[in-house]
Structures are given as structure tokens and as C-alpha cells.
Amino acid sequence: DHNNKHEVRSEWRTWINKHALMLRLPLSFEHATAHDSRTPSVHPHYTFIQPSFTWLSPWGLHLYYRLSRKAPELSQLFDLTDSYDTQMRYRGNPHLKSSLTHSVELNYSGRSQRHAQSWHANGRWSTDRNKIIWASVLDLATGSYTFTPENGVLLRNIHKKSTHKKTGRGSHI
């Protein structure tokens, strides 16, 4: 078994009117081979570009975007069923695709020295396409489960959080 991975990275940074901008464009190439005597060898090839963008404003705003991809594990690609445990079987999936995630994060931080206050708010949003999830099927006749890695269709996550803190003058413990 072997796994070769090569990556080329490029990055661009600039300041425009006190705004910081950064763009990253990493490109990766991956080739792997895995052998198992019970099934044909697995030889996946992947080429990924995973850009990210960051913006920092002079007003305390920070915006971040990233596109990321993840290849399936080699063990998930074998076309065989492992029935070592008769109650929980594992079946590989040679048709798995790479997962793709878009992530956006927006942060805001501010403070008032006059009122000894600081605050922070952030929000995150992400969406996954072809995320590798574990599907299970129960065989009612035998009572055993079969677990198989599958590609999910579209999953979304939204998180938000804010904090406010008052410090300094006249505070008592």
C-alpha cells in the first residue's frame, strides 16, 4: 500500500484603505494504492483546489470563506463485506465521492474604553455536499446490522454566538 500526495500553495495579501485581504489557492494531487487479497486493488486519484479568502476591516469585522474537500479513506473503497462480527457487518463502497464543504464565518469585535465594555459576536455557516456518512441497515431475519459508508446529499450547519463583558471601574468581586 502507498499514498503519494503533492501540494502547491499560492497566497496573495494586500492592504487597501486599512482593509486587509488575503487569498489562498492550495492545489493538491493525491494518488493512493491499497491491496486486499479478497478484492481488486483500489487506485484512487484526486486533484483538489481549496481556495480560502479572508477580509479584515478597520471596524472590527472579520469575514472568512473556505472551500475544502476530503477524499474517502482507502478502507472505505474496498468492494467487500466484512462479517467478522455476525451482529455488525461492514460493507465497503467503491463508488464513494469526495466530500465538499463551503464555510463562511463572520466575526465582529468592539470595545468602549470609556464604559469599560467589550463585545464579540460571530456567526458560522457551512454546507456539505457528498459528506461521507454511515448508513445502517437492519436485517430483521438475523438481527444483524450492516454499516456502509455513503455520500449524503446536502447538509447545512448554522452557528451563532455573542458575548458582552463589562470590566474595569467600580466592579466588585
Short mmCIF file of C-alpha atoms in Angstrom, two decimals:
data_model
loop_
_atom_site.label_atom_id
_atom_site.label_comp_id
_atom_site.label_asym_id
_atom_site.label_seq_id
_atom_site.Cartn_x
_atom_site.Cartn_y
_atom_site.Cartn_z
CA ASP A 1 0.00 0.00 0.00
CA HIS A 2 1.19 3.52 -0.68
CA ASN A 3 -0.09 7.06 -0.71
CA ASN A 4 1.55 9.94 -2.63
CA LYS A 5 0.39 13.48 -2.01
CA HIS A 6 1.80 16.65 -3.56
CA GLU A 7 0.67 20.17 -2.80
CA VAL A 8 1.36 23.55 -4.38
CA ARG A 9 0.40 26.65 -2.41
CA SER A 10 -0.06 30.21 -3.50
CA GLU A 11 -1.04 33.17 -1.37
CA TRP A 12 -1.84 36.79 -2.11
CA ARG A 13 -2.03 39.51 0.58
CA THR A 14 -2.71 43.21 0.29
CA TRP A 15 -3.92 46.23 2.23
CA ILE A 16 -6.47 48.59 0.66
CA ASN A 17 -7.62 51.64 2.68
CA LYS A 18 -6.81 49.89 6.01
CA HIS A 19 -8.60 46.69 4.92
CA ALA A 20 -6.53 43.52 4.91
CA LEU A 21 -7.31 41.00 2.15
CA MET A 22 -5.82 37.54 1.76
CA LEU A 23 -6.47 34.87 -0.88
CA ARG A 24 -5.03 31.35 -0.68
CA LEU A 25 -5.15 28.83 -3.52
CA PRO A 26 -3.64 25.49 -2.48
CA LEU A 27 -3.70 22.78 -5.15
CA SER A 28 -3.15 19.16 -4.15
CA PHE A 29 -2.66 15.96 -6.12
CA GLU A 30 -3.15 12.59 -4.46
CA HIS A 31 -2.64 9.06 -5.71
CA ALA A 32 -3.04 6.02 -3.48
CA THR A 33 -2.97 2.27 -3.87
CA ALA A 34 -4.33 -0.30 -1.42
CA HIS A 35 -4.37 -4.08 -1.72
CA ASP A 36 -6.59 -6.70 -0.10
CA SER A 37 -6.45 -10.33 -1.17
CA ARG A 38 -10.28 -10.61 -1.12
CA THR A 39 -10.97 -7.91 -3.72
CA PRO A 40 -9.33 -5.99 -6.59
CA SER A 41 -6.86 -3.26 -5.62
CA VAL A 42 -8.04 0.30 -5.09
CA HIS A 43 -6.24 3.10 -7.02
CA PRO A 44 -7.98 6.45 -6.44
CA HIS A 45 -6.61 9.69 -7.94
CA TYR A 46 -7.69 13.10 -6.67
CA THR A 47 -6.92 16.67 -7.67
CA PHE A 48 -8.25 19.36 -5.34
CA ILE A 49 -8.16 23.14 -5.31
CA GLN A 50 -9.25 24.50 -1.94
CA PRO A 51 -9.42 28.31 -2.02
CA SER A 52 -9.90 30.50 1.04
CA PHE A 53 -10.49 34.23 1.40
CA THR A 54 -10.04 36.47 4.45
CA TRP A 55 -11.10 40.11 4.91
CA LEU A 56 -10.23 42.17 7.99
CA SER A 57 -11.83 45.59 8.29
CA PRO A 58 -10.62 48.50 10.43
CA TRP A 59 -14.05 48.49 12.18
CA GLY A 60 -13.66 45.12 13.91
CA LEU A 61 -15.28 42.98 11.18
CA HIS A 62 -13.64 39.77 10.01
CA LEU A 63 -15.01 37.66 7.13
CA TYR A 64 -13.59 34.25 6.26
CA TYR A 65 -14.56 31.83 3.45
CA ARG A 66 -13.11 28.41 2.73
CA LEU A 67 -13.81 25.62 0.26
CA SER A 68 -12.49 22.27 1.47
CA ARG A 69 -12.57 18.77 0.07
CA LYS A 70 -11.93 15.41 1.71
CA ALA A 71 -11.25 12.17 -0.09
CA PRO A 72 -12.71 8.90 1.25
CA GLU A 73 -10.45 6.66 3.34
CA LEU A 74 -8.93 3.83 1.31
CA SER A 75 -10.51 1.23 3.61
CA GLN A 76 -13.98 2.61 2.72
CA LEU A 77 -13.45 1.97 -1.01
CA PHE A 78 -12.96 -1.81 -0.94
CA ASP A 79 -15.89 -3.69 -2.52
CA LEU A 80 -16.25 -6.35 0.17
CA THR A 81 -18.31 -7.21 3.22
CA ASP A 82 -16.53 -7.88 6.50
CA SER A 83 -18.68 -10.26 8.55
CA TYR A 84 -16.20 -10.99 11.33
CA ASP A 85 -18.81 -9.79 13.85
CA THR A 86 -22.09 -11.52 12.87
CA GLN A 87 -24.21 -8.81 14.56
CA MET A 88 -22.48 -5.82 12.95
CA ARG A 89 -21.21 -6.17 9.40
CA TYR A 90 -19.23 -3.64 7.42
CA ARG A 91 -19.60 -3.28 3.65
CA GLY A 92 -17.26 -1.03 1.65
CA ASN A 93 -18.41 1.31 -1.11
CA PRO A 94 -16.16 1.67 -4.17
CA HIS A 95 -18.45 4.43 -5.54
CA LEU A 96 -17.81 6.97 -2.75
CA LYS A 97 -17.10 10.51 -3.92
CA SER A 98 -15.02 13.16 -2.20
CA SER A 99 -16.90 15.45 0.18
CA LEU A 100 -17.07 19.20 -0.45
CA THR A 101 -17.60 21.83 2.28
CA HIS A 102 -18.25 25.57 1.90
CA SER A 103 -17.67 27.51 5.15
CA VAL A 104 -18.32 31.17 5.89
CA GLU A 105 -17.57 32.89 9.20
CA LEU A 106 -18.33 36.49 10.16
CA ASN A 107 -16.96 37.99 13.38
CA TYR A 108 -17.41 41.39 14.97
CA SER A 109 -15.47 42.67 17.97
CA GLY A 110 -15.69 46.04 19.63
CA ARG A 111 -14.86 47.82 22.83
CA SER A 112 -15.52 51.02 24.66
CA GLN A 113 -12.73 52.15 26.98
CA ARG A 114 -14.94 54.95 28.27
CA HIS A 115 -17.56 52.48 29.55
CA ALA A 116 -15.07 49.61 30.18
CA GLN A 117 -17.01 47.28 27.89
CA SER A 118 -16.12 44.80 25.20
CA TRP A 119 -18.31 42.66 22.97
CA HIS A 120 -17.91 39.98 20.40
CA ALA A 121 -20.37 38.34 18.02
CA ASN A 122 -19.79 35.69 15.41
CA GLY A 123 -21.76 33.56 13.04
CA ARG A 124 -20.77 30.50 11.05
CA TRP A 125 -22.48 28.85 8.13
CA SER A 126 -21.39 25.72 6.31
CA THR A 127 -22.83 23.39 3.76
CA ASP A 128 -21.56 19.90 2.91
CA ARG A 129 -22.08 18.12 -0.37
CA ASN A 130 -21.32 14.39 -0.64
CA LYS A 131 -20.35 14.25 3.05
CA ILE A 132 -19.42 10.69 3.93
CA ILE A 133 -21.93 9.34 6.43
CA TRP A 134 -22.52 5.86 7.80
CA ALA A 135 -25.76 4.21 6.68
CA SER A 136 -27.02 1.18 8.59
CA VAL A 137 -29.50 -1.49 7.56
CA LEU A 138 -31.08 -3.95 9.99
CA ASP A 139 -31.72 -7.47 8.71
CA LEU A 140 -34.87 -8.45 10.64
CA ALA A 141 -34.36 -12.16 9.96
CA THR A 142 -30.90 -12.32 11.58
CA GLY A 143 -30.98 -9.22 13.80
CA SER A 144 -27.66 -8.04 12.39
CA TYR A 145 -26.75 -4.56 11.16
CA THR A 146 -24.78 -3.80 8.02
CA PHE A 147 -22.89 -0.48 8.03
CA THR A 148 -21.89 1.14 4.74
CA PRO A 149 -20.23 4.49 4.02
CA GLU A 150 -22.48 6.60 1.74
CA ASN A 151 -22.42 10.11 0.33
CA GLY A 152 -25.01 12.37 1.95
CA VAL A 153 -26.86 14.77 -0.35
CA LEU A 154 -26.64 18.22 1.28
CA LEU A 155 -26.14 19.11 4.94
CA ARG A 156 -26.25 22.65 6.39
CA ASN A 157 -24.98 23.95 9.72
CA ILE A 158 -25.57 27.40 11.20
CA HIS A 159 -23.97 28.60 14.46
CA LYS A 160 -24.17 32.00 16.11
CA LYS A 161 -22.75 33.31 19.35
CA SER A 162 -22.31 36.66 21.09
CA THR A 163 -20.66 37.80 24.30
CA HIS A 164 -20.63 41.05 26.27
CA LYS A 165 -18.27 41.83 29.12
CA LYS A 166 -18.07 44.81 31.44
CA THR A 167 -14.76 45.31 33.24
CA GLY A 168 -12.84 48.00 34.98
CA ARG A 169 -14.05 50.92 37.09
CA GLY A 170 -16.18 50.20 40.10
CA SER A 171 -16.56 46.47 39.52
CA HIS A 172 -16.75 44.40 42.71
CA ILE A 173 -15.84 40.77 43.20
#
